[in-house]
mmCIF file of C-alpha atoms in Angstrom:
data_model
loop_
_atom_site.group_PDB
_atom_site.id
_atom_site.type_symbol
_atom_site.label_atom_id
_atom_site.label_comp_id
_atom_site.label_asym_id
_atom_site.label_seq_id
_atom_site.Cartn_x
_atom_site.Cartn_y
_atom_site.Cartn_z
ATOM 1 C CA MET H 284 15.928 -15.390 6.131
ATOM 2 C CA LYS H 285 11.809 -15.059 5.884
ATOM 3 C CA LYS H 286 12.098 -11.008 5.769
ATOM 4 C CA ALA H 287 14.661 -11.624 2.832
ATOM 5 C CA LEU H 288 12.242 -13.748 1.074
ATOM 6 C CA ASN H 289 9.541 -11.796 1.636
ATOM 7 C CA ILE H 290 11.535 -8.697 0.114
ATOM 8 C CA THR H 291 13.053 -10.699 -2.762
ATOM 9 C CA ALA H 292 9.166 -11.851 -3.787
ATOM 10 C CA VAL H 293 7.723 -8.468 -3.527
ATOM 11 C CA LEU H 294 10.782 -6.947 -5.755
ATOM 12 C CA ALA H 295 10.232 -9.876 -8.090
ATOM 13 C CA PHE H 296 6.447 -8.906 -8.640
ATOM 14 C CA MET H 297 7.087 -5.238 -8.804
ATOM 15 C CA LEU H 298 9.743 -6.101 -11.351
ATOM 16 C CA THR H 299 7.602 -8.854 -13.446
ATOM 17 C CA THR H 300 4.483 -5.890 -13.545
ATOM 18 C CA VAL H 301 7.010 -3.118 -14.590
ATOM 19 C CA VAL H 302 8.656 -5.315 -17.469
ATOM 20 C CA SER H 303 5.112 -6.782 -18.620
ATOM 21 C CA THR H 304 3.552 -3.584 -18.650
ATOM 22 C CA ALA H 305 6.597 -1.758 -20.802
ATOM 23 C CA LYS H 306 6.947 -1.983 -24.336
ATOM 24 C CA GLU H 307 10.840 -1.040 -24.249
ATOM 25 C CA VAL H 308 12.525 -1.104 -20.746
ATOM 26 C CA LYS H 309 15.941 1.193 -20.787
ATOM 27 C CA THR H 310 17.593 2.400 -17.845
ATOM 28 C CA GLY H 311 20.159 4.559 -19.806
ATOM 29 C CA SER H 312 22.880 3.757 -22.436
ATOM 30 C CA ASP H 313 26.389 5.081 -22.414
ATOM 31 C CA GLU H 314 28.155 6.231 -25.643
ATOM 32 C CA ASN H 315 28.319 3.154 -27.270
ATOM 33 C CA ASN H 316 24.620 2.790 -26.890
ATOM 34 C CA GLU H 317 24.777 -0.143 -24.576
ATOM 35 C CA VAL H 318 22.101 -0.302 -21.710
ATOM 36 C CA LYS H 319 23.319 0.441 -17.953
ATOM 37 C CA PRO H 320 21.928 -2.083 -15.266
ATOM 38 C CA LEU H 321 19.053 -0.784 -13.191
ATOM 39 C CA VAL H 322 20.423 -0.862 -9.623
ATOM 40 C CA LEU H 323 17.945 -0.649 -6.722
ATOM 41 C CA ASN H 324 18.867 0.489 -3.219
ATOM 42 C CA LEU H 325 16.561 -0.429 -0.456
ATOM 43 C CA ASP H 326 16.825 1.233 3.005
ATOM 44 C CA ALA H 327 15.473 -0.541 5.821
ATOM 45 C CA ASN H 328 14.676 2.424 7.745
ATOM 46 C CA GLU H 329 12.462 4.167 4.969
ATOM 47 C CA ILE H 330 9.063 4.637 5.779
ATOM 48 C CA ILE H 331 6.552 3.014 3.561
ATOM 49 C CA LYS H 332 3.020 5.147 3.877
ATOM 50 C CA PRO H 333 -0.060 3.252 2.605
ATOM 51 C CA THR H 334 -1.557 4.394 -0.310
ATOM 52 C CA PHE H 335 -5.341 5.384 -0.566
ATOM 53 C CA ARG H 336 -7.591 5.504 -4.005
ATOM 54 C CA THR H 337 -11.250 7.074 -4.066
ATOM 55 C CA LYS H 338 -13.272 5.854 -6.982
ATOM 56 C CA GLY H 339 -16.905 6.942 -6.445
ATOM 57 C CA LYS H 340 -17.830 5.817 -3.217
ATOM 58 C CA MET H 341 -15.425 3.129 -2.798
ATOM 59 C CA VAL H 342 -11.767 3.610 -1.087
ATOM 60 C CA TYR H 343 -8.913 1.301 -2.047
ATOM 61 C CA MET H 344 -6.191 1.012 0.741
ATOM 62 C CA ASN H 345 -3.082 -0.458 -0.389
ATOM 63 C CA HIS H 346 0.050 -0.915 2.106
ATOM 64 C CA LEU H 347 3.257 -2.734 1.858
ATOM 65 C CA ASN H 348 4.324 -4.353 5.124
ATOM 66 C CA LEU H 349 7.940 -5.794 4.738
ATOM 67 C CA ASP H 350 8.390 -6.249 8.597
ATOM 68 C CA GLY H 351 5.435 -8.392 8.760
ATOM 69 C CA LYS H 352 4.251 -6.644 11.751
ATOM 70 C CA LYS H 353 0.416 -6.908 12.697
ATOM 71 C CA VAL H 354 -1.603 -4.177 11.051
ATOM 72 C CA GLU H 355 -4.916 -3.066 12.450
ATOM 73 C CA VAL H 356 -7.525 -1.232 9.703
ATOM 74 C CA ARG H 357 -10.317 0.265 10.998
ATOM 75 C CA VAL H 358 -13.283 2.581 9.772
ATOM 76 C CA GLN H 359 -14.693 5.739 11.969
ATOM 77 C CA ASP H 360 -17.766 7.780 11.737
ATOM 78 C CA ASP H 361 -17.550 11.590 12.567
ATOM 79 C CA SER H 362 -18.456 10.417 16.131
ATOM 80 C CA GLY H 363 -15.599 8.124 16.520
ATOM 81 C CA ASN H 364 -17.892 4.986 16.813
ATOM 82 C CA VAL H 365 -15.940 2.407 14.957
ATOM 83 C CA ILE H 366 -17.956 1.102 11.976
ATOM 84 C CA TYR H 367 -15.586 -1.833 10.782
ATOM 85 C CA THR H 368 -12.299 -3.117 12.216
ATOM 86 C CA THR H 369 -10.064 -6.267 11.103
ATOM 87 C CA THR H 370 -6.152 -6.986 11.328
ATOM 88 C CA PHE H 371 -3.806 -8.498 9.155
ATOM 89 C CA ASN H 372 -1.033 -10.804 10.752
ATOM 90 C CA GLU H 373 2.236 -11.171 9.149
ATOM 91 C CA SER H 374 0.912 -9.894 5.582
ATOM 92 C CA VAL H 375 3.486 -8.379 3.586
ATOM 93 C CA ILE H 376 0.438 -7.071 1.487
ATOM 94 C CA VAL H 377 -2.214 -5.452 3.003
ATOM 95 C CA GLU H 378 -5.254 -4.161 0.825
ATOM 96 C CA LYS H 379 -8.901 -3.816 1.403
ATOM 97 C CA ALA H 380 -11.637 -1.999 -0.355
ATOM 98 C CA PHE H 381 -14.461 -0.016 1.440
ATOM 99 C CA ASN H 382 -17.709 0.656 -0.003
ATOM 100 C CA PHE H 383 -19.569 3.738 1.258
ATOM 101 C CA GLU H 384 -22.669 3.419 -1.344
ATOM 102 C CA GLN H 385 -24.903 2.454 1.448
ATOM 103 C CA ALA H 386 -23.334 4.536 4.255
ATOM 104 C CA ASP H 387 -25.103 7.663 6.041
ATOM 105 C CA ALA H 388 -24.010 11.247 4.572
ATOM 106 C CA GLY H 389 -20.941 12.294 7.192
ATOM 107 C CA LEU H 390 -17.357 12.075 7.657
ATOM 108 C CA TYR H 391 -15.807 8.881 7.779
ATOM 109 C CA LYS H 392 -12.074 8.150 8.649
ATOM 110 C CA VAL H 393 -10.245 4.877 7.593
ATOM 111 C CA ILE H 394 -6.878 4.020 9.757
ATOM 112 C CA LEU H 395 -4.420 2.008 9.358
ATOM 113 C CA LYS H 396 -2.002 1.365 12.489
ATOM 114 C CA GLU H 397 1.040 -0.737 12.227
ATOM 115 C CA GLY H 398 3.370 -0.395 15.428
ATOM 116 C CA ASN H 399 3.674 3.229 16.520
ATOM 117 C CA LYS H 400 2.903 4.710 13.221
ATOM 118 C CA THR H 401 -1.140 5.642 12.337
ATOM 119 C CA TYR H 402 -2.220 6.632 9.107
ATOM 120 C CA TYR H 403 -5.615 7.645 8.249
ATOM 121 C CA GLU H 404 -7.596 8.901 5.032
ATOM 122 C CA ASN H 405 -10.831 10.989 5.533
ATOM 123 C CA VAL H 406 -13.890 10.035 3.459
ATOM 124 C CA LEU H 407 -17.007 12.623 2.975
ATOM 125 C CA VAL H 408 -20.208 11.043 2.367
ATOM 126 C CA LYS H 409 -22.879 13.257 0.720
#
């Protein structure tokens, strides 16, 4: 029940965002110019990967955690030293911004671990 409620809330948020930013939403029309309904098919086995976006020396991470699993996030330097770590418990939306403005030059790795899946983004600071 909780999972279904979380999925419904996320879909409602996404649909609201799409509708509010669009001037005219159409999913297609038939020969009578009637708009066809939008059908969303969600596959429970689909892997949802996190997104990383870099702007200047900021790195923004977003991850949709529909299962509500524990998600660990950490930042390591090129020697493997852990610079930052945090854990999200039962969060459907996992998001974090990292500021590398004061970081020493080098290669850093932002790592997101969810269950047995691990994702990472390399960040080069000059």
